[in-house]
Short mmCIF file of C-alpha atoms and ligand atoms in Angstrom, two decimals:
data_model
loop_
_atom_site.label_atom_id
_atom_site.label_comp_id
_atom_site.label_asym_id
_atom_site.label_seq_id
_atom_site.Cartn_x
_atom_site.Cartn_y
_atom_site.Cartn_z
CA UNK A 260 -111.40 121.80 -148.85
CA UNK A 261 -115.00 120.38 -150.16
CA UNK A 262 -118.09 122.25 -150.36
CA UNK A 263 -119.14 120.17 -147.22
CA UNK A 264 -117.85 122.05 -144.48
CA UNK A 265 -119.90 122.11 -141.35
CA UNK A 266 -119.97 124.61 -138.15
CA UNK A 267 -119.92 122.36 -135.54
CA UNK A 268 -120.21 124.13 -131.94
CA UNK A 269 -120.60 122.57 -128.49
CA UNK A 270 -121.61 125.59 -125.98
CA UNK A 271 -121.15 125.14 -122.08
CA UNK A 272 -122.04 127.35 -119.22
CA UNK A 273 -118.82 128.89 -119.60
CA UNK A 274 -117.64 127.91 -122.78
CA UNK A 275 -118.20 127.20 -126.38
CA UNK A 276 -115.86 124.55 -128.61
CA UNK A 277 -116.16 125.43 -132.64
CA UNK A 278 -114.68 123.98 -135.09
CA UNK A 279 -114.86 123.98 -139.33
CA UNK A 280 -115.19 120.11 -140.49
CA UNK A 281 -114.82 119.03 -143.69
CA UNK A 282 -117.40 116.24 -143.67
CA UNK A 283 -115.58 114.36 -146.28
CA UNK A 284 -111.83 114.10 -145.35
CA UNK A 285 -112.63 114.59 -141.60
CA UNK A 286 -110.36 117.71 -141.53
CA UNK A 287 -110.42 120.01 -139.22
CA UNK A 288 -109.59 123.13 -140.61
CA UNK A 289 -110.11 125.58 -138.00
CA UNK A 290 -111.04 125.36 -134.27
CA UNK A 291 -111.08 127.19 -131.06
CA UNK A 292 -112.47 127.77 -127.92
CA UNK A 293 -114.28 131.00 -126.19
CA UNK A 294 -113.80 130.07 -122.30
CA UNK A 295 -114.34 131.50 -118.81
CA UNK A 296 -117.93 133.52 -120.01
CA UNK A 297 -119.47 135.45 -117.59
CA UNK A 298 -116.35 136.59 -115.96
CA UNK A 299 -113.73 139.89 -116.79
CA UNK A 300 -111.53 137.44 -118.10
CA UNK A 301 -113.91 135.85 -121.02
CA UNK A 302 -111.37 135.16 -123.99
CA UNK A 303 -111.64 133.07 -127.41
CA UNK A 304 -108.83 131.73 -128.87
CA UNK A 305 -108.66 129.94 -132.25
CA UNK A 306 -105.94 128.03 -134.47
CA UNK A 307 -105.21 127.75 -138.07
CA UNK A 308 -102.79 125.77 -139.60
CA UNK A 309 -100.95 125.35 -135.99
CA UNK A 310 -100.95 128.79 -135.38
CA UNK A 311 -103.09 130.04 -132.02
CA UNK A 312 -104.26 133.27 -131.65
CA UNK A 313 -106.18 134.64 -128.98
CA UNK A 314 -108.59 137.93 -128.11
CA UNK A 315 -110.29 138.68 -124.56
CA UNK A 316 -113.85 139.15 -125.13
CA UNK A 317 -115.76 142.77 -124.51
CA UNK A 318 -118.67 142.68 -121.41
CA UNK A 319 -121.76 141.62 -122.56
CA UNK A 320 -123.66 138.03 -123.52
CA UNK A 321 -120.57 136.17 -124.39
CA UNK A 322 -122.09 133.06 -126.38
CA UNK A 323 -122.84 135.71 -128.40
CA UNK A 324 -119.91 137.87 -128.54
CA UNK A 325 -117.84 134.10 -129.25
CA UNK A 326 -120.65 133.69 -132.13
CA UNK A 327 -120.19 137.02 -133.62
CA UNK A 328 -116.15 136.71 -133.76
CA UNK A 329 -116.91 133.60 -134.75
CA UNK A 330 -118.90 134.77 -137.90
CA UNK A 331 -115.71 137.22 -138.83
CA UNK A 332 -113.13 134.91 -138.75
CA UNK A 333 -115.19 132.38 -140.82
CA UNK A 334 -115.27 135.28 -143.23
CA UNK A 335 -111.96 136.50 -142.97
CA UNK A 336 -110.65 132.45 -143.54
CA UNK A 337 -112.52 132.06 -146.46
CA UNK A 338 -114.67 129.31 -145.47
CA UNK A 339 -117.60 131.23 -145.99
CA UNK A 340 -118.47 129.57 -149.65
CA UNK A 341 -117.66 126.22 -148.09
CA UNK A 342 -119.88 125.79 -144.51
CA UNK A 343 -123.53 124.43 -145.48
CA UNK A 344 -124.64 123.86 -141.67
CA UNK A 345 -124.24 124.38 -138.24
CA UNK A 346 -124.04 121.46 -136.01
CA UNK A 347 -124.52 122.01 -132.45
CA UNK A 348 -123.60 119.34 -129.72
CA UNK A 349 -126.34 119.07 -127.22
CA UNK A 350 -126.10 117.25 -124.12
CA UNK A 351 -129.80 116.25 -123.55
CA UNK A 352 -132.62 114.64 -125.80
CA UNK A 353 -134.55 113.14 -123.27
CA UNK A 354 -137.30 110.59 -125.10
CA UNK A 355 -138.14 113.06 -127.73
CA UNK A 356 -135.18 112.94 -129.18
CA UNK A 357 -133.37 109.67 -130.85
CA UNK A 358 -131.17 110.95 -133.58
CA UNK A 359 -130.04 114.58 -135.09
CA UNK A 360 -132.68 116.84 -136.12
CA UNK A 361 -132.72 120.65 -137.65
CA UNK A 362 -133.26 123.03 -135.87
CA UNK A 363 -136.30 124.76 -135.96
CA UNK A 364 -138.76 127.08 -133.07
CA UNK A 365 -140.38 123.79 -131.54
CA UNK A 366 -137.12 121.62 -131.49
CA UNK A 367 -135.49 124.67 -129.77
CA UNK A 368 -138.30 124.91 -127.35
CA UNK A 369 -138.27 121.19 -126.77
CA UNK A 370 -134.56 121.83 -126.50
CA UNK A 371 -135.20 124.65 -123.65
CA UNK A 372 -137.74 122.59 -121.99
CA UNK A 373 -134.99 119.79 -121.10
CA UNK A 374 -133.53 122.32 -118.85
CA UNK A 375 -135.37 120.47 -116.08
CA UNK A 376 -133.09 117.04 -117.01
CA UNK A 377 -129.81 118.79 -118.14
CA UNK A 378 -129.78 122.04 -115.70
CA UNK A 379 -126.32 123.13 -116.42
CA UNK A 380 -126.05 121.97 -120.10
CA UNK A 381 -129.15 122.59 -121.78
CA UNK A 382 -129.74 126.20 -121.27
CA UNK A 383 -125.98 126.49 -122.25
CA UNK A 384 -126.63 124.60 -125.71
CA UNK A 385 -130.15 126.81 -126.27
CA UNK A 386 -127.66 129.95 -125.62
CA UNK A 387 -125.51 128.89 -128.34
CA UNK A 388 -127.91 127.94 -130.80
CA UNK A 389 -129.61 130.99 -130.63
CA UNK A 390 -126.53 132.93 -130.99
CA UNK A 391 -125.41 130.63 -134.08
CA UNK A 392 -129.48 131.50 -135.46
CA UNK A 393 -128.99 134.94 -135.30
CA UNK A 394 -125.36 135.43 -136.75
CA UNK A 395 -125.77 132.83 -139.53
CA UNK A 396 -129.66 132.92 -140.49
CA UNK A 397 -129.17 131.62 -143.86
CA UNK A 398 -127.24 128.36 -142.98
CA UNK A 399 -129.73 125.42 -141.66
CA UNK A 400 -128.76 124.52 -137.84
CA UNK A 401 -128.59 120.99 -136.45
CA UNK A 402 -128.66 119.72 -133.56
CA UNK A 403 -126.84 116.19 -132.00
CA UNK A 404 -127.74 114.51 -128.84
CA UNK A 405 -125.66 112.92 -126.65
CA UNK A 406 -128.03 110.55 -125.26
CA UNK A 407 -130.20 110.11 -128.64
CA UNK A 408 -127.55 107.19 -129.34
CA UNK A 409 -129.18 105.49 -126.28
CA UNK A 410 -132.80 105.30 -126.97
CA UNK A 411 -132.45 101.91 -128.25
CA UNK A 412 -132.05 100.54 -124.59
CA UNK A 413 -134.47 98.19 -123.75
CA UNK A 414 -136.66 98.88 -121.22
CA UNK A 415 -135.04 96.40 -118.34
CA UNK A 416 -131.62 98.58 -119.12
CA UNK A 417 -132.94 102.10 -118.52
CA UNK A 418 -135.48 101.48 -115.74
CA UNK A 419 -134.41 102.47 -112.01
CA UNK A 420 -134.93 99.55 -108.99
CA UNK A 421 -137.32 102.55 -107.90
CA UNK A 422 -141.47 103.55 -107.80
CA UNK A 423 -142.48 103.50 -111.27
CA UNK A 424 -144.47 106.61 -110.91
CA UNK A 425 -140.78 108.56 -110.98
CA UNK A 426 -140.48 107.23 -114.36
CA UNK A 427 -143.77 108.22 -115.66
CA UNK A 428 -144.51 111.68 -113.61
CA UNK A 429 -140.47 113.34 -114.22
CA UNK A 430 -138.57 111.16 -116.69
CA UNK A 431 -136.62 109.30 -114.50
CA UNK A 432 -134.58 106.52 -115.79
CA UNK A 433 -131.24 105.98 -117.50
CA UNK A 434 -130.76 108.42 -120.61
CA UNK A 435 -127.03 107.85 -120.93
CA UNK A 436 -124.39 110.14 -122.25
CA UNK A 437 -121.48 110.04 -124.94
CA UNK A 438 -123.67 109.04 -127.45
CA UNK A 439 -121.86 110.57 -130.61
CA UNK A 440 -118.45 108.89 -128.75
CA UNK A 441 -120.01 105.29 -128.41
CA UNK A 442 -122.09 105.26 -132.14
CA UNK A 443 -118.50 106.77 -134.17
CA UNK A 444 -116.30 104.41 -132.60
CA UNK A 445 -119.09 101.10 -132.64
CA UNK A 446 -118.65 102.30 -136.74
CA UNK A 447 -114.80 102.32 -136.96
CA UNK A 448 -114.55 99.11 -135.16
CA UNK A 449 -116.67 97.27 -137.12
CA UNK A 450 -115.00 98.79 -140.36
CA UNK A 451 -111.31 97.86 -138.61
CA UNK A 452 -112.87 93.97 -138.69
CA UNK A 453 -114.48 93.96 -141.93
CA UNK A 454 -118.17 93.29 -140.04
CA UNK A 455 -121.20 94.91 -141.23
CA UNK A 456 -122.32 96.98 -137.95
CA UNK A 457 -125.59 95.64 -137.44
CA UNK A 458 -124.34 92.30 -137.02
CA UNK A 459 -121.47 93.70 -134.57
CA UNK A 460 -121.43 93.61 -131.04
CA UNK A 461 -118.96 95.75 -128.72
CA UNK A 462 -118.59 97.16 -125.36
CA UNK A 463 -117.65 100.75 -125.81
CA UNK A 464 -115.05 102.58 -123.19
CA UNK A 465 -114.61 106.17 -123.72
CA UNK A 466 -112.73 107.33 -120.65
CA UNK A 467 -111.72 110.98 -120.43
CA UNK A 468 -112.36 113.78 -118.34
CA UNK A 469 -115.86 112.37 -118.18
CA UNK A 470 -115.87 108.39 -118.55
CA UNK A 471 -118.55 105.75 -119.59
CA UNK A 472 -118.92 102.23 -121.16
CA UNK A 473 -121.74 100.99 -123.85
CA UNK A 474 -122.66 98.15 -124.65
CA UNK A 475 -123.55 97.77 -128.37
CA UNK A 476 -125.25 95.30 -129.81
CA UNK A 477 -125.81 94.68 -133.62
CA UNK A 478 -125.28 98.28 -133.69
CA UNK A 479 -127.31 99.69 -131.32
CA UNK A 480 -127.00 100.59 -127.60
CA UNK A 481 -128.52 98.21 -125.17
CA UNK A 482 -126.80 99.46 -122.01
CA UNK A 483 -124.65 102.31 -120.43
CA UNK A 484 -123.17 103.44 -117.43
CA UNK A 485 -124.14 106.72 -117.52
CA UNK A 486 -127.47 107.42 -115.94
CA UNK A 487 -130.62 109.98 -115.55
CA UNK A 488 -127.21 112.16 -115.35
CA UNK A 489 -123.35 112.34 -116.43
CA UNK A 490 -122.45 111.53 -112.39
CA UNK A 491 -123.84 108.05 -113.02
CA UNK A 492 -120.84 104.55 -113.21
CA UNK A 493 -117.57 105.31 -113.79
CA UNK A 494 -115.19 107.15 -111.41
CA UNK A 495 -114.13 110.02 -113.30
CA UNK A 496 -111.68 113.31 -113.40
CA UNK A 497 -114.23 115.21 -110.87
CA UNK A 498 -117.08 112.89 -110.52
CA UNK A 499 -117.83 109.95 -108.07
CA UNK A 500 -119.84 107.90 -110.62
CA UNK A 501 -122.06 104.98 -108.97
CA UNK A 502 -122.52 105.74 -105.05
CA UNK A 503 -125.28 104.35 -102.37
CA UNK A 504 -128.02 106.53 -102.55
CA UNK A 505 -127.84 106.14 -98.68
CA UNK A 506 -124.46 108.18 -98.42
CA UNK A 507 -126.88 111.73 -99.61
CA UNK A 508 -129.43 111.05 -96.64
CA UNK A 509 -125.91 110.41 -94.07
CA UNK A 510 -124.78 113.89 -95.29
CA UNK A 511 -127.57 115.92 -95.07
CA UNK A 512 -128.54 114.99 -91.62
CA UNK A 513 -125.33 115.44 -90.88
CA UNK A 514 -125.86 119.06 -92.11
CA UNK A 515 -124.31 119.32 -95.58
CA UNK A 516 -126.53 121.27 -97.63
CA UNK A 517 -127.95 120.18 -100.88
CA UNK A 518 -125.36 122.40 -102.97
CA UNK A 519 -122.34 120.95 -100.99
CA UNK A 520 -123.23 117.56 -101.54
CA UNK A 521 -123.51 118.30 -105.21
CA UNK A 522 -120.30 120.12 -106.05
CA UNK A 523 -119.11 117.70 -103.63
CA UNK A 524 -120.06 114.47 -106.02
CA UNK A 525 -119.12 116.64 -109.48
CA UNK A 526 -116.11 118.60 -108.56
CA UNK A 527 -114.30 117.26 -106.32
CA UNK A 528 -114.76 113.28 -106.22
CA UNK A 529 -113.04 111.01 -108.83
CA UNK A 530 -108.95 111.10 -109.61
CA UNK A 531 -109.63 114.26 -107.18
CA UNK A 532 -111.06 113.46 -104.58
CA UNK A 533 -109.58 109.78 -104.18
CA UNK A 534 -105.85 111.07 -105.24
CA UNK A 535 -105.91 114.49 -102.99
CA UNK A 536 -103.51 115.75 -106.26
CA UNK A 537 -105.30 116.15 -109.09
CA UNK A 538 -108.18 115.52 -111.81
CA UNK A 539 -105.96 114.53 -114.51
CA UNK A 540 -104.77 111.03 -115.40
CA UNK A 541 -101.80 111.61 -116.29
CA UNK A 542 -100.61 113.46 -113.02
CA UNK A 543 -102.11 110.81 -111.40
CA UNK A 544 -99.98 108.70 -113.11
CA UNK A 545 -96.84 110.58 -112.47
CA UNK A 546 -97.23 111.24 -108.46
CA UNK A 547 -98.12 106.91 -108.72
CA UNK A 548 -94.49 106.59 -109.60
CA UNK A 549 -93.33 108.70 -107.04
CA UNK A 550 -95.19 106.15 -104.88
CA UNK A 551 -98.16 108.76 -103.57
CA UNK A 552 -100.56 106.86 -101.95
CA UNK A 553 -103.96 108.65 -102.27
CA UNK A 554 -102.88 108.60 -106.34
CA UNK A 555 -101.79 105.25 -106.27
CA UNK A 556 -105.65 104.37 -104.84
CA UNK A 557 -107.13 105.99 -107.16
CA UNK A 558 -105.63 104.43 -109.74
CA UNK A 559 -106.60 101.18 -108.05
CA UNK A 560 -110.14 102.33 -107.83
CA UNK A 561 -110.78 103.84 -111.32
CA UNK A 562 -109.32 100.55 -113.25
CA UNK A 563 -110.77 97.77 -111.09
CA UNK A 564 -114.39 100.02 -111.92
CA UNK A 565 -113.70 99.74 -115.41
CA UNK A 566 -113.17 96.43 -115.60
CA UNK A 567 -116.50 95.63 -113.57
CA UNK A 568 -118.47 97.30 -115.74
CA UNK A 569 -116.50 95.90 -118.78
CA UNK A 570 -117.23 92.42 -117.61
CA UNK A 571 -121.00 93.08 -116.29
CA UNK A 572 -121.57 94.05 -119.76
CA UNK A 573 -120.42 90.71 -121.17
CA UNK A 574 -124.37 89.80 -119.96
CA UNK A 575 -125.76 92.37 -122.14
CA UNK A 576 -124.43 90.86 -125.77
CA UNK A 577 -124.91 87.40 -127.51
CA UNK A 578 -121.45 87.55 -128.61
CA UNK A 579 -118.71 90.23 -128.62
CA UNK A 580 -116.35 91.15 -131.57
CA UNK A 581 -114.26 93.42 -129.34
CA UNK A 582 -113.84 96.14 -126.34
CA UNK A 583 -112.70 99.27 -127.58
CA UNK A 584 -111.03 102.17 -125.79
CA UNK A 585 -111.37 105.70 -126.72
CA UNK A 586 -111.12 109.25 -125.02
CA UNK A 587 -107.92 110.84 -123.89
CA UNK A 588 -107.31 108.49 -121.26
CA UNK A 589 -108.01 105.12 -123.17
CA UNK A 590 -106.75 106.64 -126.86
CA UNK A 591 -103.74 107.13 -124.71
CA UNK A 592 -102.71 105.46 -120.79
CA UNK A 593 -100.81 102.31 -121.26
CA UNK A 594 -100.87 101.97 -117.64
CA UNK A 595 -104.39 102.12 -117.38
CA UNK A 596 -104.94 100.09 -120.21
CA UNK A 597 -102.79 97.24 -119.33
CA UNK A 598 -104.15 97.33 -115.52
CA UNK A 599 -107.63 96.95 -116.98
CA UNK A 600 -106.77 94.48 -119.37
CA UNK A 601 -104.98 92.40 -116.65
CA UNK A 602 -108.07 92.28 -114.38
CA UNK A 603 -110.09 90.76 -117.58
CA UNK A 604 -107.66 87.31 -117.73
CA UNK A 605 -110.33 85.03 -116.02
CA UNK A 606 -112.16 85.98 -120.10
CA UNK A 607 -109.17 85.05 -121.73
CA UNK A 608 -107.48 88.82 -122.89
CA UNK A 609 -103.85 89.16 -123.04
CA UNK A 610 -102.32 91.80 -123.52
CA UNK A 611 -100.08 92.55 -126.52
CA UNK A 612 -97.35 94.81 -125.18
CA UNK A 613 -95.49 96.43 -128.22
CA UNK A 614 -99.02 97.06 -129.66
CA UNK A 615 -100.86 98.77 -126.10
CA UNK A 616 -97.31 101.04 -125.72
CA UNK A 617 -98.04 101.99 -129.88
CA UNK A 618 -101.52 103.03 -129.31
CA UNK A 619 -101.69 106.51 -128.30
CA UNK A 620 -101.95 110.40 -129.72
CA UNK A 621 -103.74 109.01 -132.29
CA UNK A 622 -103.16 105.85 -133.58
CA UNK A 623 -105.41 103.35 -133.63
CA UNK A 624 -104.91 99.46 -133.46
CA UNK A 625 -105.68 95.77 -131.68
CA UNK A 626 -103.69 96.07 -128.24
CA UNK A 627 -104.51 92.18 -127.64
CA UNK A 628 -102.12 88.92 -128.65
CA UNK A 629 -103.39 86.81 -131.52
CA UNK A 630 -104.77 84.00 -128.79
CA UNK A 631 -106.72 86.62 -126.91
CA UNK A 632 -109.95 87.79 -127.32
CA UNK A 633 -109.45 91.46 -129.34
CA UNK A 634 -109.44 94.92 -127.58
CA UNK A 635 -108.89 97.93 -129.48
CA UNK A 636 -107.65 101.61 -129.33
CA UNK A 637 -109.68 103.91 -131.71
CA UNK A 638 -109.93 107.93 -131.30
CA UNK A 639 -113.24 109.41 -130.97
CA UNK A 640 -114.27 111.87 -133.53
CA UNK A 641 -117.73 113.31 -132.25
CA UNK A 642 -117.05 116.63 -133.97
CA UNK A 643 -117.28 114.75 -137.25
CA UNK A 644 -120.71 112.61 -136.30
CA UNK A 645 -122.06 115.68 -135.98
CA UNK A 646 -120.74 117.33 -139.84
CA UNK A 647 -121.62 114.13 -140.97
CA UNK A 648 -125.07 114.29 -139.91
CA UNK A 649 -126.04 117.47 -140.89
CA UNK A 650 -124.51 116.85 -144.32
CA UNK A 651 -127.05 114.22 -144.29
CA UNK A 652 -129.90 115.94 -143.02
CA UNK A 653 -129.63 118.53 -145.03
P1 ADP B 761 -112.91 115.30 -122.15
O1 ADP B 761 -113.73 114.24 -121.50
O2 ADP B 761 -112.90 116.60 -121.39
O3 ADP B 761 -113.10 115.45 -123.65
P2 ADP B 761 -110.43 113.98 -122.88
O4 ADP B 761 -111.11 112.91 -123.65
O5 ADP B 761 -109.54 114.91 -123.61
O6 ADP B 761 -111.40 114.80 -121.96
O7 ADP B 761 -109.55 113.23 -121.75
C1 ADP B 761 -108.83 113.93 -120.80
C2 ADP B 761 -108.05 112.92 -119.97
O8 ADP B 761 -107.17 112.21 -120.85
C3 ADP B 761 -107.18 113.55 -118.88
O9 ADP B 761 -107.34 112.82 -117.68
C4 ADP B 761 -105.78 113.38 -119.44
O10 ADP B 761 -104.82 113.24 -118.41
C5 ADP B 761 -105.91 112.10 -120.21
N1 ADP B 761 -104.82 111.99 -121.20
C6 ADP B 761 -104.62 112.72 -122.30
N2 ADP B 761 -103.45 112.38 -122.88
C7 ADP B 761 -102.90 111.40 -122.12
C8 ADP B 761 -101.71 110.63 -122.17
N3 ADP B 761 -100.82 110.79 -123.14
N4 ADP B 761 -101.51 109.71 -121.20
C9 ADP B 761 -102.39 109.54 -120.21
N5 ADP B 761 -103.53 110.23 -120.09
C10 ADP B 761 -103.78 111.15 -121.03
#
């Protein structure tokens, strides 16, 4: 363990992620998650060394109850000597924001203020860093935005076919999300080729739960699929991604409220909503074999998406060194890889077979043959961006 440890901690409405990171081998040495706040059932469970323990959490504010346990085991682990910060994921930076800052009254109240861009996330994030304030007052706090990595879009890339006035009276435009995802693995690609990054041009596709695609040029983000919100592009596990604006007016006159069309669009749309089974790729990918239908479309529907935005993006770059996949889905779905690969032949990629079935739970590699342009596997590692930083910053 080095002296460089860092706290990082990503809080949610109902949750909060934590984990120890030693900044210079990566490690994590501890993690856990509290989960299902504001309910009786509010737990936190935690693992060391491959062993998971796990305690229900008393009534009360449970970002801080998770905080406070948090504190003890930190103590009772020993890493007390070791953590220097506390990194805290936060989901929205708006304008202000365009890379990691510390922490202090008016970055939190700039933080808070966001609320009106990030409703469910932002108040979430404030919750935790308070919490994290109070129970570790001596260690500085940091804080990493997911859309800060996008502030380098030019101007044609983030502004909406809409009134101008929207722009400049609320803020609305594309921000962009998985920020931390897109800038770590921009870096280990252009390491994997021997490039210096700011002469190294991807497109980015980090498809998990949540799902997006970047493209990066020299280094920097010129364009994303996310939008003024996380429902924007992809099809994802729960979310409908890019829909016409025209379907919202159909539904409320035909009498959905505002609330239905909204869970509607972020709970149950995606793998869900197309399949009728299930948010999860790889039960998609299971009831596909058993030849279900509504999984079998959404399949269909989530690769061919991928690969439109994939090749859209080719417009935004001057030259491209590589696509990379990352998240749990493209870290690990030969099937969806492959199907997305095959839909890019008319640009020349070919799929290496031995390589795409190697690439998963972690291993990271060139899925393409030698006459094909390259595409790559690499696994994300936001929680490290963020020790990194605030090792940095401090
Ligand atoms: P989040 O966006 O919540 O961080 P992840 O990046 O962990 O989510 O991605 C979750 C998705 O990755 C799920 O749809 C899951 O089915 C998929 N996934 C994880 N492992 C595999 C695997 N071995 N094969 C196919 N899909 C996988």
């Amino acid at each position: 363990m080095s002296n460089s440890c860092v706290l990082v901690v990503n809080s949610g409405s109902s949750s909060l992620k934590f984990a120890v990171i030693d900044s210079v081998s990566g490690d994590a040495l501890f993690s856990g998650l509290g989960e299902r706040f504001g309910s009786p059932q509010a737990c936190i469970s935690w693992k060391v060394n491959g062993n998971k323990t796990e305690e229900s959490l008393a009534e009360g504010n449970h970002h801080q109850l998770a905080i406070q346990r948090i504190v003890g085991l930190v103590d009772e682990l020993g890493f007390n000597e070791s953590i220097v910060a506390v990194g805290h994921r936060v989901v929205h930076g708006g304008e202000r924001f365009t890379s990691s800052t510390r922490i202090d009254d008016d970055v939190l109240a700039e933080i808070e203020k966001l609320a009106d861009l990030a409703p469910l996330h932002n108040p979430a994030g404030a919750k935790g860093i308070r919490a994290a304030i109070e129970a570790f007052p001596s260690l500085p706090q940091f804080a990493v935005f997911d859309t800060a990595f996008h502030q380098t879009m030019p101007k044609k890339a983030f502004t909406g076919g809409i009134d101008n006035s929207l722009y400049k009276e609320y803020g609305i435009r594309r921000y962009g999300f998985h920020g931390t995802s897109h800038f770590y693995v921009s870096r280990a690609a252009a390491q994997m080729i021997d490039k210096p990054i700011d002469q190294a041009s991807f497109i980015s596709v980090h498809l998990g739960n949540g799902a997006s695609v970047c493209a990066v040029k020299d280094g920097q983000s010129v364009d994303t699929s996310m939008g003024f919100t996380p429902l924007a592009g992809l099809m994802m596990g729960t979310r409908s991604g890019d829909l016409d604006p025209g379907v919202i007016e159909f539904l409320l006159k035909k009498g959905w409220s505002q609330d239905k069309i909204f869970d509607t669009l972020n709970k149950k749309s995606g793998f869900l909503g197309v399949s009728g089974v299930t948010s999860d790729a790889r039960g998609i990918l299971e009831a596909m074999e058993q030849g279900h239908e509504g999984a079998t479309l959404a399949f269909q529907v989530f690769t061919y998406r991928v690969a439109k935005y994939i090749a859209s993006y080719m417009v935004s770059l001057d030259q491209l060194d590589g696509i990379i996949f990352t998240g749990g889905i493209g870290e690990n779905s030969l099937p969806i890889r492959r199907e997305i690969i095959n839909y890019l032949k008319i640009f020349g990629y070919k799929e290496d077979a031995a390589a795409n079935e190697k690439a998963r739970l972690g291993e990271e590699g060139v899925i393409t043959t030698e006459d094909s342009p390259v595409i790559m596997v690499i696994p994300t590692n936001e929680e490290l961006v963020i020790a990194q930083d605030c090792v940095r910053l401090q």
